[in-house]
PDB file of C-alpha atoms in Angstrom:
ATOM      1  CA  MET A  16     -70.212  38.541 -40.087  1.00 67.00           C
ATOM      2  CA  ASP A  17     -68.733  36.451 -42.852  1.00 86.00           C
ATOM      3  CA  LYS A  18     -69.088  32.506 -42.424  1.00 90.00           C
ATOM      4  CA  SER A  19     -65.296  31.903 -42.342  1.00 90.00           C
ATOM      5  CA  ILE A  20     -64.675  34.604 -39.966  1.00 91.00           C
ATOM      6  CA  LYS A  21     -67.420  33.170 -37.622  1.00 92.00           C
ATOM      7  CA  LYS A  22     -65.699  29.771 -37.737  1.00 94.00           C
ATOM      8  CA  PHE A  23     -62.268  31.271 -37.118  1.00 95.00           C
ATOM      9  CA  MET A  24     -63.641  33.173 -33.990  1.00 95.00           C
ATOM     10  CA  GLY A  25     -65.149  30.106 -32.842  1.00 95.00           C
ATOM     11  CA  ILE A  26     -61.623  28.461 -32.470  1.00 96.00           C
ATOM     12  CA  PRO A  27     -60.703  28.146 -28.671  1.00 97.00           C
ATOM     13  CA  THR A  28     -57.356  29.630 -27.747  1.00 98.00           C
ATOM     14  CA  LEU A  29     -54.911  29.289 -24.572  1.00 97.00           C
ATOM     15  CA  SER A  30     -53.641  32.977 -24.959  1.00 98.00           C
ATOM     16  CA  LYS A  31     -56.088  35.638 -23.791  1.00 98.00           C
ATOM     17  CA  ALA A  32     -55.473  39.350 -25.155  1.00 98.00           C
ATOM     18  CA  GLN A  33     -56.868  42.462 -24.069  1.00 97.00           C
ATOM     19  CA  ILE A  34     -56.947  46.283 -25.096  1.00 97.00           C
ATOM     20  CA  LEU A  35     -55.279  48.416 -22.240  1.00 96.00           C
ATOM     21  CA  ASP A  36     -55.443  51.485 -23.959  1.00 95.00           C
ATOM     22  CA  GLU A  37     -55.184  53.347 -27.379  1.00 94.00           C
ATOM     23  CA  PHE A  38     -51.689  52.035 -27.954  1.00 95.00           C
ATOM     24  CA  MET A  39     -51.522  48.989 -25.757  1.00 97.00           C
ATOM     25  CA  VAL A  40     -52.574  45.270 -26.048  1.00 97.00           C
ATOM     26  CA  GLU A  41     -51.755  42.858 -23.307  1.00 97.00           C
ATOM     27  CA  VAL A  42     -51.371  38.954 -23.887  1.00 98.00           C
ATOM     28  CA  GLN A  43     -51.379  36.378 -21.288  1.00 97.00           C
ATOM     29  CA  THR A  44     -50.004  32.936 -22.576  1.00 96.00           C
ATOM     30  CA  SER A  45     -50.863  29.821 -21.576  1.00 93.00           C
ATOM     31  CA  ASP A  46     -48.033  29.605 -19.144  1.00 92.00           C
ATOM     32  CA  GLY A  47     -49.095  32.605 -17.183  1.00 93.00           C
ATOM     33  CA  GLU A  48     -46.335  34.897 -18.913  1.00 94.00           C
ATOM     34  CA  VAL A  49     -47.735  38.429 -19.973  1.00 96.00           C
ATOM     35  CA  PHE A  50     -46.541  40.247 -23.228  1.00 96.00           C
ATOM     36  CA  LYS A  51     -47.241  43.720 -24.384  1.00 97.00           C
ATOM     37  CA  VAL A  52     -47.918  44.443 -28.021  1.00 97.00           C
ATOM     38  CA  VAL A  53     -47.622  47.990 -29.137  1.00 96.00           C
ATOM     39  CA  SER A  54     -50.664  48.405 -31.129  1.00 95.00           C
ATOM     40  CA  ASN A  55     -53.137  51.163 -32.089  1.00 95.00           C
ATOM     41  CA  LEU A  56     -56.098  48.706 -31.898  1.00 95.00           C
ATOM     42  CA  GLY A  57     -57.731  50.562 -29.209  1.00 94.00           C
ATOM     43  CA  LYS A  58     -58.355  53.655 -31.147  1.00 94.00           C
ATOM     44  CA  TYR A  59     -60.480  51.694 -33.590  1.00 95.00           C
ATOM     45  CA  THR A  60     -64.236  52.153 -33.054  1.00 94.00           C
ATOM     46  CA  ASP A  61     -65.563  48.927 -34.842  1.00 95.00           C
ATOM     47  CA  LYS A  62     -65.894  46.057 -31.995  1.00 95.00           C
ATOM     48  CA  GLU A  63     -66.255  43.430 -34.541  1.00 94.00           C
ATOM     49  CA  TYR A  64     -63.007  44.440 -35.976  1.00 95.00           C
ATOM     50  CA  LYS A  65     -61.515  44.597 -32.540  1.00 96.00           C
ATOM     51  CA  ASP A  66     -62.556  41.261 -31.461  1.00 96.00           C
ATOM     52  CA  TYR A  67     -61.494  39.926 -34.471  1.00 96.00           C
ATOM     53  CA  VAL A  68     -57.912  41.100 -34.544  1.00 97.00           C
ATOM     54  CA  LEU A  69     -57.788  40.404 -30.447  1.00 97.00           C
ATOM     55  CA  HIS A  70     -58.602  36.688 -31.388  1.00 98.00           C
ATOM     56  CA  LEU A  71     -56.303  36.690 -34.352  1.00 97.00           C
ATOM     57  CA  ILE A  72     -53.386  37.818 -31.732  1.00 98.00           C
ATOM     58  CA  GLU A  73     -54.433  35.109 -29.186  1.00 98.00           C
ATOM     59  CA  PHE A  74     -54.309  32.596 -32.121  1.00 98.00           C
ATOM     60  CA  ILE A  75     -50.815  33.629 -33.360  1.00 98.00           C
ATOM     61  CA  PHE A  76     -49.605  33.619 -29.652  1.00 98.00           C
ATOM     62  CA  ASP A  77     -50.814  30.147 -29.231  1.00 98.00           C
ATOM     63  CA  ARG A  78     -49.554  28.901 -32.704  1.00 97.00           C
ATOM     64  CA  ASN A  79     -46.114  30.189 -31.968  1.00 97.00           C
ATOM     65  CA  PHE A  80     -45.781  29.499 -28.210  1.00 96.00           C
ATOM     66  CA  SER A  81     -42.499  28.203 -27.201  1.00 92.00           C
ATOM     67  CA  ASP A  82     -40.019  27.987 -24.348  1.00 87.00           C
ATOM     68  CA  ASP A  83     -37.587  29.929 -26.436  1.00 87.00           C
ATOM     69  CA  LYS A  84     -39.194  33.110 -25.787  1.00 89.00           C
ATOM     70  CA  GLU A  85     -36.731  35.202 -28.165  1.00 87.00           C
ATOM     71  CA  GLN A  86     -37.552  32.881 -30.907  1.00 91.00           C
ATOM     72  CA  MET A  87     -41.317  33.023 -30.051  1.00 94.00           C
ATOM     73  CA  VAL A  88     -41.530  36.919 -30.106  1.00 94.00           C
ATOM     74  CA  ASN A  89     -39.621  36.977 -33.578  1.00 94.00           C
ATOM     75  CA  ARG A  90     -42.256  34.438 -35.057  1.00 96.00           C
ATOM     76  CA  ILE A  91     -45.083  36.212 -33.545  1.00 97.00           C
ATOM     77  CA  SER A  92     -43.588  39.468 -35.047  1.00 96.00           C
ATOM     78  CA  ARG A  93     -43.341  37.889 -38.391  1.00 96.00           C
ATOM     79  CA  GLU A  94     -46.619  36.393 -38.487  1.00 97.00           C
ATOM     80  CA  PHE A  95     -48.420  39.692 -37.237  1.00 97.00           C
ATOM     81  CA  LEU A  96     -46.953  41.397 -40.617  1.00 95.00           C
ATOM     82  CA  LEU A  97     -48.018  38.419 -42.488  1.00 96.00           C
ATOM     83  CA  ASN A  98     -51.565  38.752 -41.307  1.00 95.00           C
ATOM     84  CA  ALA A  99     -51.711  42.553 -41.044  1.00 94.00           C
ATOM     85  CA  VAL A 100     -52.173  42.738 -37.568  1.00 95.00           C
ATOM     86  CA  PRO A 101     -51.830  46.365 -36.688  1.00 93.00           C
ATOM     87  CA  HIS A 102     -48.672  46.644 -34.455  1.00 92.00           C
ATOM     88  CA  TRP A 103     -45.319  48.270 -33.864  1.00 93.00           C
ATOM     89  CA  GLY A 104     -43.646  45.690 -31.553  1.00 92.00           C
ATOM     90  CA  VAL A 105     -43.851  43.075 -29.386  1.00 94.00           C
ATOM     91  CA  GLY A 106     -42.230  42.939 -25.687  1.00 91.00           C
ATOM     92  CA  ALA A 107     -40.015  40.319 -23.976  1.00 87.00           C
ATOM     93  CA  GLY A 108     -42.750  39.256 -21.624  1.00 89.00           C
ATOM     94  CA  ASN A 109     -42.726  39.926 -17.878  1.00 89.00           C
ATOM     95  CA  ARG A 110     -40.423  37.091 -16.910  1.00 87.00           C
ATOM     96  CA  GLN A 111     -37.491  38.123 -19.137  1.00 87.00           C
ATOM     97  CA  ASP A 112     -35.736  39.572 -15.861  1.00 88.00           C
ATOM     98  CA  GLU A 113     -36.034  36.559 -14.172  1.00 88.00           C
ATOM     99  CA  ARG A 114     -34.781  34.480 -17.039  1.00 89.00           C
ATOM    100  CA  THR A 115     -31.729  36.826 -17.436  1.00 90.00           C
ATOM    101  CA  ARG A 116     -30.861  36.858 -13.679  1.00 90.00           C
ATOM    102  CA  ILE A 117     -31.208  32.827 -13.497  1.00 91.00           C
ATOM    103  CA  GLY A 118     -29.175  32.368 -16.597  1.00 93.00           C
ATOM    104  CA  ARG A 119     -26.504  34.624 -15.474  1.00 93.00           C
ATOM    105  CA  ARG A 120     -26.300  32.761 -12.206  1.00 93.00           C
ATOM    106  CA  ILE A 121     -25.822  29.425 -13.826  1.00 94.00           C
ATOM    107  CA  LYS A 122     -23.072  30.916 -15.931  1.00 95.00           C
ATOM    108  CA  GLU A 123     -21.300  32.294 -12.946  1.00 94.00           C
ATOM    109  CA  LEU A 124     -21.531  28.951 -11.147  1.00 94.00           C
ATOM    110  CA  ARG A 125     -20.458  26.986 -14.182  1.00 94.00           C
ATOM    111  CA  GLU A 126     -17.439  29.187 -14.796  1.00 95.00           C
ATOM    112  CA  SER A 127     -16.487  29.402 -10.884  1.00 95.00           C
ATOM    113  CA  LYS A 128     -16.250  25.615 -11.465  1.00 93.00           C
ATOM    114  CA  GLY A 129     -14.192  25.954 -14.539  1.00 95.00           C
ATOM    115  CA  MET A 130     -16.414  24.040 -16.548  1.00 94.00           C
ATOM    116  CA  GLU A 131     -17.199  24.666 -20.287  1.00 94.00           C
ATOM    117  CA  ALA A 132     -20.661  25.086 -21.420  1.00 94.00           C
ATOM    118  CA  ARG A 133     -20.702  21.839 -23.559  1.00 94.00           C
ATOM    119  CA  ASP A 134     -19.617  19.934 -20.490  1.00 95.00           C
ATOM    120  CA  LEU A 135     -22.389  21.032 -18.505  1.00 95.00           C
ATOM    121  CA  ALA A 136     -24.784  20.340 -21.147  1.00 95.00           C
ATOM    122  CA  PHE A 137     -23.416  16.743 -21.683  1.00 95.00           C
ATOM    123  CA  LEU A 138     -23.615  16.256 -18.156  1.00 94.00           C
ATOM    124  CA  THR A 139     -27.167  17.432 -17.669  1.00 94.00           C
ATOM    125  CA  GLY A 140     -28.409  16.008 -20.951  1.00 94.00           C
ATOM    126  CA  ILE A 141     -29.412  19.323 -22.236  1.00 93.00           C
ATOM    127  CA  ASP A 142     -28.792  20.249 -25.959  1.00 92.00           C
ATOM    128  CA  ALA A 143     -25.750  22.656 -25.699  1.00 93.00           C
ATOM    129  CA  SER A 144     -27.676  25.290 -27.720  1.00 92.00           C
ATOM    130  CA  ASN A 145     -30.418  25.256 -25.266  1.00 92.00           C
ATOM    131  CA  LEU A 146     -28.022  25.663 -22.458  1.00 94.00           C
ATOM    132  CA  SER A 147     -26.768  28.616 -24.143  1.00 94.00           C
ATOM    133  CA  ARG A 148     -30.148  30.170 -24.486  1.00 91.00           C
ATOM    134  CA  ILE A 149     -30.858  29.551 -20.850  1.00 93.00           C
ATOM    135  CA  GLU A 150     -27.546  31.148 -19.714  1.00 95.00           C
ATOM    136  CA  GLN A 151     -28.430  34.319 -21.908  1.00 92.00           C
ATOM    137  CA  GLY A 152     -32.000  34.303 -20.696  1.00 89.00           C
ATOM    138  CA  LYS A 153     -33.645  33.451 -23.990  1.00 87.00           C
ATOM    139  CA  TYR A 154     -35.126  30.295 -22.867  1.00 86.00           C
ATOM    140  CA  SER A 155     -37.791  29.466 -20.501  1.00 83.00           C
ATOM    141  CA  THR A 156     -37.049  26.115 -18.729  1.00 84.00           C
ATOM    142  CA  GLY A 157     -38.612  23.998 -16.132  1.00 84.00           C
ATOM    143  CA  LEU A 158     -37.778  23.108 -12.617  1.00 86.00           C
ATOM    144  CA  ASP A 159     -36.363  19.450 -13.786  1.00 90.00           C
ATOM    145  CA  ILE A 160     -33.767  21.078 -16.335  1.00 91.00           C
ATOM    146  CA  LEU A 161     -32.932  23.626 -13.358  1.00 91.00           C
ATOM    147  CA  SER A 162     -32.380  20.852 -10.876  1.00 92.00           C
ATOM    148  CA  ARG A 163     -30.284  18.756 -13.244  1.00 92.00           C
ATOM    149  CA  ILE A 164     -28.241  21.877 -13.639  1.00 93.00           C
ATOM    150  CA  CYS A 165     -27.981  22.388  -9.759  1.00 92.00           C
ATOM    151  CA  VAL A 166     -27.084  18.717  -9.344  1.00 92.00           C
ATOM    152  CA  VAL A 167     -23.947  18.999 -11.340  1.00 93.00           C
ATOM    153  CA  LEU A 168     -23.003  22.422 -10.347  1.00 93.00           C
ATOM    154  CA  ASP A 169     -23.470  21.190  -6.789  1.00 90.00           C
ATOM    155  CA  ALA A 170     -25.964  24.229  -6.079  1.00 90.00           C
ATOM    156  CA  HIS A 171     -29.228  24.346  -4.195  1.00 87.00           C
ATOM    157  CA  LEU A 172     -32.316  25.161  -6.280  1.00 83.00           C
ATOM    158  CA  ASP A 173     -34.049  27.775  -3.361  1.00 80.00           C
ATOM    159  CA  LEU A 174     -37.356  29.558  -3.351  1.00 69.00           C
ATOM    160  CA  ILE A 175     -36.384  32.991  -2.279  1.00 66.00           C
ATOM    161  CA  PRO A 176     -39.060  35.406  -1.552  1.00 66.00           C
ATOM    162  CA  ASN A 177     -38.773  38.674  -3.277  1.00 64.00           C
ATOM    163  CA  THR A 178     -38.147  41.279  -1.028  1.00 62.00           C
ATOM    164  CA  ILE A 179     -38.709  45.228  -1.755  1.00 54.00           C
ATOM    165  CA  ASP A 180     -36.858  47.481   0.926  1.00 51.00           C
ATOM    166  CA  LYS A 181     -39.598  49.505   2.514  1.00 46.00           C
ATOM    167  CA  GLN A 182     -38.109  52.653   3.809  1.00 46.00           C
TER     168      GLN A 182
END
């Protein structure tokens, strides 16, 4: 193995990538979210090459990690192209549905109070563009920001168990 590749392989990453099958790679980021990468990496037989590309994928995910998941995926896709990572696309992550649901609910509450987005952003101390991305489900936000939004909207932040009707 080339010295520079050995050195690169020694760089620790927070993201972890694994080949699921011939056409799918799964990446778990530092915050625990799981992304799927459509790639034919699983078809290659050279273990050294596969290990190198998996490490490169982890490195690229780490370097582009962001709470703005839409922007993050776009940057990762671009960097995959620049680094010749074999892929056909990167999924939105396994938390996208939750981000969308929470964002939609925040927007519903804000609109039911007749409040403009810029006013909610001002009252919560959140950048207006970030609030827009939160409402669109494109931005992963933490408990502190959600709590500030709830205070202004006179809402409660409750943990409600996921229930699946078993019939």
